[in-house]
Amino acid sequence: MKNIYSNIYKPNLFNLNKAKKNVENNNVIGIPTETVYGLAGNAYSNESVKKIFKLKKRPSINPLIVHFKDFNDLKNDVILNDSFKKLYKKFCPGPITFILTKNKRSKISKIVTAGKKTVAIRIPEHKTTRKLLNILKFPLAAPSANISSQLSPTSASDVVEEFGNSLKFILDGGKCKIGLESTIIDLTTTPTILRTGSISLKKIEHVLKKKVKERKKIFKIKAPGQLKLHYSPGIPVEMNMKYPKKNQAFICFGKKSKNGKNYFNLSKKGDLKEAANNLYKTMRKIKNKKFKSIAVVKIPNTEIGCAINDRLKKASFK
Ligand code: TXA
Ligand code: MG
């Protein structure tokens, strides 16, 4: 059964097999995860991975995350260490990505890792994508399913909004539970958070029983300016504002906030998890309503609020 969009497919057995055939034939498909939707292809195939970079307009120096079913699946591709094992036990499957050293016998395409000796791996929790990984003989390389530097998609129709008919097959997994990308932690050195997410530095320190560093930049960009603007709704975003200017959309938070035609509350009850879940959706709505710019109220910088502020900071880069 198809959805109202001809390229969105319900996640039944028949369509899971169709998804399987697609990736086996080196086609690229949209997949749901608990964080955001991904643009997936066979991580062992150069042909497949090239298509991801092309469709997403992703600079070739920016490596992709490889999605595996479980622990047993990744041994040939990465070198496992103690920190990884502890974090895996606590948080996987779930919204966390690990940077590990690539195993010499790994079959992961060099294009996926942009020629680096390290590789980003993730074991997603979403049941549809887990079912798909279960019937595949290879892991899936998948960046977020958006055009490079734009907003990440949190529903199948958002993916259609990004790629239109150039993406032929999207598995519908409903709305993403978290709505912000996974936490990325580099475990090839002193554990270092490269991207904040719903699994906080504190939670990770608690499991590892040691200090974890946080790096603001994901990695050194060779082409200046290329990746500074990110998670962008395509219109200017201003953070820490008290009021909107005339005709500006205003993203607010909490019960004290006023209501208004141009007011968009991320969480009326002041819940940061709910706010995170609504962030991309709300920015997408504002963009589609043709507002020319967005002001955002100050968001508390605790727990997942740190990840919200990280994304807003990149979206507001000038
Ligand atoms: O939640 C998520 O992580 C989603 C879902 C689809 O899994 N994926 C996602 O992928 O956000 P993407 O490509 O949009 O972001 C991955 C980030 C990029 O900023 C990339 O630079 C970084 O991971 N990355 C990938 N491989 C890396 C590596 N070997 N070393 C450092 N950073 C790496
Ligand atoms: Mg992305």
CSV table of C-alpha atoms and ligand atoms in Angstrom, one decimal:
chain,number,residue,atom,x,y,z
A,1,MET,CA,0.0,0.0,0.0
A,2,LYS,CA,1.3,3.4,-0.9
A,3,ASN,CA,0.8,6.7,0.9
A,4,ILE,CA,-0.7,9.9,-0.6
A,5,TYR,CA,2.8,10.6,-1.9
A,6,SER,CA,3.7,7.9,-4.4
A,7,ASN,CA,7.2,7.5,-3.1
A,8,ILE,CA,6.3,6.9,0.6
A,9,TYR,CA,5.8,3.3,1.5
A,10,LYS,CA,4.1,1.7,4.6
A,11,PRO,CA,6.6,-0.4,6.6
A,12,ASN,CA,5.0,-3.8,5.9
A,13,LEU,CA,6.8,-7.0,5.0
A,14,PHE,CA,6.2,-6.5,1.3
A,15,ASN,CA,7.6,-3.0,1.3
A,16,LEU,CA,10.6,-4.0,3.6
A,17,ASN,CA,11.5,-6.5,0.9
A,18,LYS,CA,11.1,-3.8,-1.7
A,19,ALA,CA,13.4,-1.6,0.3
A,20,LYS,CA,15.9,-4.5,0.6
A,21,LYS,CA,15.9,-5.0,-3.2
A,22,ASN,CA,16.4,-1.3,-3.7
A,23,VAL,CA,19.5,-1.1,-1.6
A,24,GLU,CA,20.8,-4.4,-2.9
A,25,ASN,CA,20.6,-2.8,-6.4
A,26,ASN,CA,22.7,0.2,-5.1
A,27,ASN,CA,19.7,2.5,-5.0
A,28,VAL,CA,19.3,5.1,-2.3
A,29,ILE,CA,16.2,5.1,-0.1
A,30,GLY,CA,14.7,7.1,2.8
A,31,ILE,CA,14.6,5.4,6.2
A,32,PRO,CA,13.1,6.4,9.6
A,33,THR,CA,15.2,6.5,12.7
A,34,GLU,CA,14.4,7.6,16.3
A,35,THR,CA,16.4,10.8,15.7
A,36,VAL,CA,15.8,12.0,12.1
A,37,TYR,CA,15.1,10.3,8.8
A,38,GLY,CA,18.2,9.1,6.9
A,39,LEU,CA,19.2,8.8,3.2
A,40,ALA,CA,20.4,5.2,3.1
A,41,GLY,CA,22.5,3.1,0.8
A,42,ASN,CA,24.8,0.0,0.9
A,43,ALA,CA,27.9,1.2,3.0
A,44,TYR,CA,30.1,-1.4,1.2
A,45,SER,CA,29.2,-0.1,-2.3
A,46,ASN,CA,31.0,2.9,-3.9
A,47,GLU,CA,28.2,3.2,-6.4
A,48,SER,CA,25.5,3.4,-3.8
A,49,VAL,CA,27.4,5.8,-1.6
A,50,LYS,CA,28.3,8.1,-4.5
A,51,LYS,CA,24.5,8.5,-5.1
A,52,ILE,CA,24.0,9.6,-1.5
A,53,PHE,CA,26.6,12.4,-1.8
A,54,LYS,CA,25.2,13.5,-5.1
A,55,LEU,CA,21.5,13.6,-4.1
A,56,LYS,CA,22.3,15.3,-0.8
A,57,LYS,CA,24.8,17.8,-2.5
A,58,ARG,CA,27.2,16.8,0.3
A,59,PRO,CA,30.8,17.9,0.1
A,60,SER,CA,32.9,14.8,-0.4
A,61,ILE,CA,35.2,15.7,2.5
A,62,ASN,CA,32.3,15.2,5.0
A,63,PRO,CA,32.0,11.5,6.0
A,64,LEU,CA,28.8,9.5,6.6
A,65,ILE,CA,27.5,7.5,9.6
A,66,VAL,CA,27.2,3.7,9.0
A,67,HIS,CA,24.2,2.0,10.6
A,68,PHE,CA,24.5,-1.5,11.9
A,69,LYS,CA,22.0,-4.0,13.4
A,70,ASP,CA,24.1,-4.9,16.5
A,71,PHE,CA,27.4,-5.6,18.1
A,72,ASN,CA,28.1,-8.9,16.2
A,73,ASP,CA,27.7,-7.1,12.9
A,74,LEU,CA,30.4,-4.5,13.4
A,75,LYS,CA,33.4,-6.5,14.5
A,76,ASN,CA,34.9,-6.8,11.0
A,77,ASP,CA,34.5,-3.1,10.2
A,78,VAL,CA,35.8,-1.3,13.3
A,79,ILE,CA,38.2,-1.8,16.2
A,80,LEU,CA,36.2,-2.1,19.4
A,81,ASN,CA,37.4,-0.7,22.7
A,82,ASP,CA,36.3,-0.7,26.4
A,83,SER,CA,34.6,2.7,26.3
A,84,PHE,CA,32.6,1.6,23.3
A,85,LYS,CA,31.5,-1.7,25.0
A,86,LYS,CA,30.3,0.2,28.1
A,87,LEU,CA,28.4,2.8,26.1
A,88,TYR,CA,27.0,0.2,23.8
A,89,LYS,CA,25.6,-1.8,26.7
A,90,LYS,CA,23.9,1.2,28.2
A,91,PHE,CA,22.6,3.1,25.2
A,92,CYS,CA,22.3,0.8,22.2
A,93,PRO,CA,20.2,0.5,20.2
A,94,GLY,CA,19.8,4.3,20.5
A,95,PRO,CA,20.6,7.9,19.5
A,96,ILE,CA,24.4,7.7,19.8
A,97,THR,CA,27.1,7.6,17.2
A,98,PHE,CA,30.6,6.4,17.9
A,99,ILE,CA,33.8,7.3,16.0
A,100,LEU,CA,36.1,4.3,16.0
A,101,THR,CA,39.2,3.2,14.1
A,102,LYS,CA,38.3,1.4,10.9
A,103,ASN,CA,39.4,-2.2,10.8
A,104,LYS,CA,42.0,-3.0,8.1
A,105,ARG,CA,39.7,-5.8,6.8
A,106,SER,CA,36.7,-3.5,6.7
A,107,LYS,CA,34.6,-3.5,3.5
A,108,ILE,CA,33.2,0.0,4.2
A,109,SER,CA,33.6,2.2,1.1
A,110,LYS,CA,36.4,4.8,1.4
A,111,ILE,CA,34.0,7.3,0.0
A,112,VAL,CA,31.8,6.9,3.2
A,113,THR,CA,34.7,7.8,5.5
A,114,ALA,CA,36.1,10.5,3.1
A,115,GLY,CA,39.3,8.6,3.1
A,116,LYS,CA,39.7,8.9,6.9
A,117,LYS,CA,41.1,6.1,9.1
A,118,THR,CA,38.1,6.4,11.4
A,119,VAL,CA,34.4,5.6,10.9
A,120,ALA,CA,31.2,6.8,12.5
A,121,ILE,CA,28.9,4.0,13.5
A,122,ARG,CA,25.4,3.9,15.0
A,123,ILE,CA,22.9,1.2,16.0
A,124,PRO,CA,19.5,2.8,15.5
A,125,GLU,CA,16.5,1.9,17.7
A,126,HIS,CA,13.6,2.5,15.2
A,127,LYS,CA,11.9,-0.8,14.7
A,128,THR,CA,11.4,-0.4,10.9
A,129,THR,CA,15.0,0.3,10.2
A,130,ARG,CA,16.0,-2.5,12.6
A,131,LYS,CA,13.8,-4.9,10.6
A,132,LEU,CA,15.4,-3.8,7.4
A,133,LEU,CA,19.0,-4.1,8.8
A,134,ASN,CA,18.0,-7.6,9.9
A,135,ILE,CA,17.3,-8.8,6.4
A,136,LEU,CA,20.4,-7.2,4.8
A,137,LYS,CA,23.9,-8.6,4.4
A,138,PHE,CA,25.6,-5.1,4.7
A,139,PRO,CA,25.3,-2.0,6.9
A,140,LEU,CA,23.6,1.2,5.7
A,141,ALA,CA,25.5,4.4,5.2
A,142,ALA,CA,23.0,7.2,6.0
A,143,PRO,CA,23.3,10.9,6.6
A,144,SER,CA,20.2,12.9,7.6
A,145,ALA,CA,17.8,12.9,4.6
A,146,ASN,CA,18.0,16.6,3.8
A,147,ILE,CA,19.9,18.7,1.2
A,148,SER,CA,23.3,19.6,2.7
A,149,SER,CA,23.1,22.4,5.3
A,150,GLN,CA,19.3,22.4,5.4
A,151,LEU,CA,16.8,21.3,8.1
A,152,SER,CA,16.8,17.6,9.0
A,153,PRO,CA,13.5,15.7,8.3
A,154,THR,CA,11.5,14.3,11.1
A,155,SER,CA,8.7,12.7,9.1
A,156,ALA,CA,8.5,10.9,5.7
A,157,SER,CA,6.7,13.9,4.1
A,158,ASP,CA,9.6,16.1,5.2
A,159,VAL,CA,11.9,13.9,3.2
A,160,VAL,CA,9.6,14.3,0.1
A,161,GLU,CA,9.9,18.1,0.7
A,162,GLU,CA,13.7,17.8,0.5
A,163,PHE,CA,14.1,15.6,-2.6
A,164,GLY,CA,10.8,15.5,-4.4
A,165,ASN,CA,10.7,12.8,-7.0
A,166,SER,CA,14.4,12.4,-7.2
A,167,LEU,CA,14.1,10.0,-4.3
A,168,LYS,CA,11.9,7.1,-5.4
A,169,PHE,CA,11.5,5.1,-2.2
A,170,ILE,CA,10.9,6.2,1.4
A,171,LEU,CA,10.0,3.8,4.2
A,172,ASP,CA,7.3,5.5,6.4
A,173,GLY,CA,8.2,5.1,10.1
A,174,GLY,CA,5.9,7.9,11.4
A,175,LYS,CA,7.2,10.9,13.3
A,176,CYS,CA,10.7,10.6,14.8
A,177,LYS,CA,10.6,10.1,18.6
A,178,ILE,CA,13.5,12.4,19.3
A,179,GLY,CA,13.6,14.8,16.4
A,180,LEU,CA,17.3,15.9,16.7
A,181,GLU,CA,20.3,14.1,15.4
A,182,SER,CA,22.3,11.5,17.5
A,183,THR,CA,25.0,12.5,20.0
A,184,ILE,CA,28.4,11.9,18.3
A,185,ILE,CA,31.3,10.7,20.5
A,186,ASP,CA,34.9,10.2,19.3
A,187,LEU,CA,36.3,7.1,21.1
A,188,THR,CA,39.6,7.0,19.1
A,189,THR,CA,41.2,9.4,21.7
A,190,THR,CA,40.1,10.7,25.1
A,191,PRO,CA,36.3,10.4,24.8
A,192,THR,CA,35.2,13.6,23.1
A,193,ILE,CA,31.6,14.7,22.2
A,194,LEU,CA,31.6,16.1,18.6
A,195,ARG,CA,27.9,16.7,18.4
A,196,THR,CA,25.5,17.1,21.3
A,197,GLY,CA,22.2,15.2,21.3
A,198,SER,CA,19.7,13.6,23.7
A,199,ILE,CA,22.3,11.5,25.4
A,200,SER,CA,24.2,14.2,27.3
A,201,LEU,CA,27.8,14.5,28.3
A,202,LYS,CA,26.8,13.9,31.9
A,203,LYS,CA,25.1,10.6,31.2
A,204,ILE,CA,28.1,9.5,29.2
A,205,GLU,CA,30.5,10.5,32.0
A,206,HIS,CA,28.4,8.6,34.4
A,207,VAL,CA,28.7,5.4,32.4
A,208,LEU,CA,32.4,5.7,31.6
A,209,LYS,CA,33.2,7.0,35.1
A,210,LYS,CA,35.6,9.6,33.7
A,211,LYS,CA,35.7,13.1,32.3
A,212,VAL,CA,34.5,13.5,28.8
A,213,LYS,CA,35.6,16.4,26.6
A,214,GLU,CA,33.5,18.4,24.3
A,215,ARG,CA,34.7,19.8,21.0
A,216,LYS,CA,32.7,22.5,19.3
A,217,LYS,CA,33.8,21.8,15.8
A,218,ILE,CA,33.0,18.4,14.3
A,219,PHE,CA,36.3,18.2,12.4
A,220,LYS,CA,38.6,20.6,10.5
A,221,ILE,CA,37.0,21.7,7.3
A,222,LYS,CA,39.4,22.1,4.4
A,223,ALA,CA,37.1,24.3,2.4
A,224,PRO,CA,36.4,27.4,4.5
A,225,GLY,CA,32.8,28.3,5.3
A,226,GLN,CA,31.5,25.1,3.9
A,227,LEU,CA,29.9,23.6,6.9
A,228,LYS,CA,29.4,26.5,9.2
A,229,LEU,CA,25.8,27.2,8.3
A,230,HIS,CA,23.9,24.0,9.1
A,231,TYR,CA,20.4,22.9,10.1
A,232,SER,CA,19.2,26.0,8.2
A,233,PRO,CA,15.6,26.8,7.4
A,234,GLY,CA,16.9,28.9,4.5
A,235,ILE,CA,15.9,32.3,6.2
A,236,PRO,CA,17.9,34.2,8.9
A,237,VAL,CA,17.6,33.0,12.4
A,238,GLU,CA,18.3,35.2,15.5
A,239,MET,CA,18.8,33.6,18.9
A,240,ASN,CA,18.1,34.8,22.5
A,241,MET,CA,15.5,37.4,21.4
A,242,LYS,CA,12.8,38.7,23.8
A,243,TYR,CA,10.3,39.8,21.1
A,244,PRO,CA,9.9,39.4,17.4
A,245,LYS,CA,10.4,42.3,15.0
A,246,LYS,CA,7.5,43.3,12.7
A,247,ASN,CA,6.6,40.4,10.4
A,248,GLN,CA,9.1,38.1,12.0
A,249,ALA,CA,8.2,34.6,13.1
A,250,PHE,CA,8.9,34.1,16.8
A,251,ILE,CA,9.8,30.7,18.3
A,252,CYS,CA,9.0,30.7,22.0
A,253,PHE,CA,9.0,28.3,24.9
A,254,GLY,CA,7.1,27.7,28.1
A,255,LYS,CA,3.7,28.7,29.5
A,256,LYS,CA,4.6,32.4,30.1
A,257,SER,CA,4.9,33.0,26.4
A,258,LYS,CA,2.2,35.1,24.6
A,259,ASN,CA,0.1,33.7,21.7
A,260,GLY,CA,0.0,35.3,18.3
A,261,LYS,CA,-0.3,34.5,14.6
A,262,ASN,CA,3.5,34.7,14.3
A,263,TYR,CA,4.2,32.9,17.6
A,264,PHE,CA,5.3,29.2,17.6
A,265,ASN,CA,5.6,27.6,21.0
A,266,LEU,CA,8.1,24.7,21.1
A,267,SER,CA,6.6,23.4,24.3
A,268,LYS,CA,3.8,25.2,26.2
A,269,LYS,CA,4.6,23.2,29.3
A,270,GLY,CA,8.2,24.1,29.2
A,271,ASP,CA,9.5,20.6,28.5
A,272,LEU,CA,12.9,20.6,26.7
A,273,LYS,CA,12.4,17.1,25.2
A,274,GLU,CA,9.1,18.2,23.6
A,275,ALA,CA,10.8,21.4,22.4
A,276,ALA,CA,13.6,19.4,20.8
A,277,ASN,CA,11.0,17.2,19.1
A,278,ASN,CA,9.3,20.3,17.7
A,279,LEU,CA,12.3,22.3,16.6
A,280,TYR,CA,12.8,21.2,13.0
A,281,LYS,CA,9.1,20.7,12.4
A,282,THR,CA,8.4,24.3,13.6
A,283,MET,CA,11.2,25.8,11.5
A,284,ARG,CA,9.9,23.9,8.5
A,285,LYS,CA,6.4,25.2,9.1
A,286,ILE,CA,7.7,28.8,9.4
A,287,LYS,CA,9.6,28.5,6.2
A,288,ASN,CA,6.6,27.1,4.4
A,289,LYS,CA,4.5,30.0,5.7
A,290,LYS,CA,6.9,32.2,3.8
A,291,PHE,CA,8.2,34.2,6.8
A,292,LYS,CA,11.3,36.1,5.9
A,293,SER,CA,13.2,35.6,9.2
A,294,ILE,CA,12.9,33.9,12.6
A,295,ALA,CA,13.6,35.2,16.2
A,296,VAL,CA,14.0,32.6,18.9
A,297,VAL,CA,13.6,33.2,22.6
A,298,LYS,CA,16.5,32.1,25.0
A,299,ILE,CA,16.3,28.3,25.5
A,300,PRO,CA,17.6,26.9,28.8
A,301,ASN,CA,21.1,25.4,28.1
A,302,THR,CA,20.6,22.2,30.1
A,303,GLU,CA,20.2,18.5,29.1
A,304,ILE,CA,18.8,18.4,25.5
A,305,GLY,CA,18.5,22.2,25.6
A,306,CYS,CA,22.2,22.1,24.8
A,307,ALA,CA,21.5,20.3,21.6
A,308,ILE,CA,18.7,22.7,20.7
A,309,ASN,CA,21.1,25.6,21.2
A,310,ASP,CA,23.8,24.0,19.2
A,311,ARG,CA,21.5,23.5,16.2
A,312,LEU,CA,20.1,27.1,16.6
A,313,LYS,CA,23.6,28.5,16.7
A,314,LYS,CA,24.6,26.8,13.5
A,315,ALA,CA,21.2,27.7,11.9
A,316,SER,CA,21.9,31.4,12.7
A,317,PHE,CA,25.4,31.5,11.3
A,318,LYS,CA,25.9,34.6,9.1
B,1,TXA,O1,20.9,10.9,14.1
B,1,TXA,C1,21.7,10.8,13.3
B,1,TXA,O2,22.9,10.7,13.5
B,1,TXA,C2,21.2,10.8,11.8
B,1,TXA,C3,20.5,9.5,11.5
B,1,TXA,C4,20.0,9.4,10.1
B,1,TXA,O3,21.2,8.4,11.9
B,1,TXA,N1,22.4,10.9,10.9
B,1,TXA,C5,23.1,12.1,10.8
B,1,TXA,O4,24.1,12.1,9.8
B,1,TXA,O5,22.8,13.1,11.4
B,1,TXA,P1,24.8,13.3,9.2
B,1,TXA,O6,25.6,12.8,8.0
B,1,TXA,O7,23.8,14.4,8.9
B,1,TXA,O8,25.7,13.8,10.3
B,1,TXA,C6,26.8,13.0,10.6
B,1,TXA,C7,28.0,13.8,11.2
B,1,TXA,C8,28.6,14.7,10.2
B,1,TXA,O9,28.7,16.0,10.7
B,1,TXA,C9,29.9,14.1,9.9
B,1,TXA,O10,30.9,15.1,9.7
B,1,TXA,C10,30.2,13.4,11.2
B,1,TXA,O11,29.0,12.8,11.6
B,1,TXA,N2,31.2,12.3,10.9
B,1,TXA,C11,31.0,11.2,10.2
B,1,TXA,N3,32.1,10.4,10.2
B,1,TXA,C12,33.0,11.0,11.0
B,1,TXA,C13,34.3,10.7,11.3
B,1,TXA,N4,34.9,9.6,10.9
B,1,TXA,N5,35.0,11.5,12.2
B,1,TXA,C14,34.3,12.7,12.6
B,1,TXA,N6,33.1,13.0,12.3
B,1,TXA,C15,32.4,12.2,11.5
B,2,MG,MG,22.9,16.2,8.8
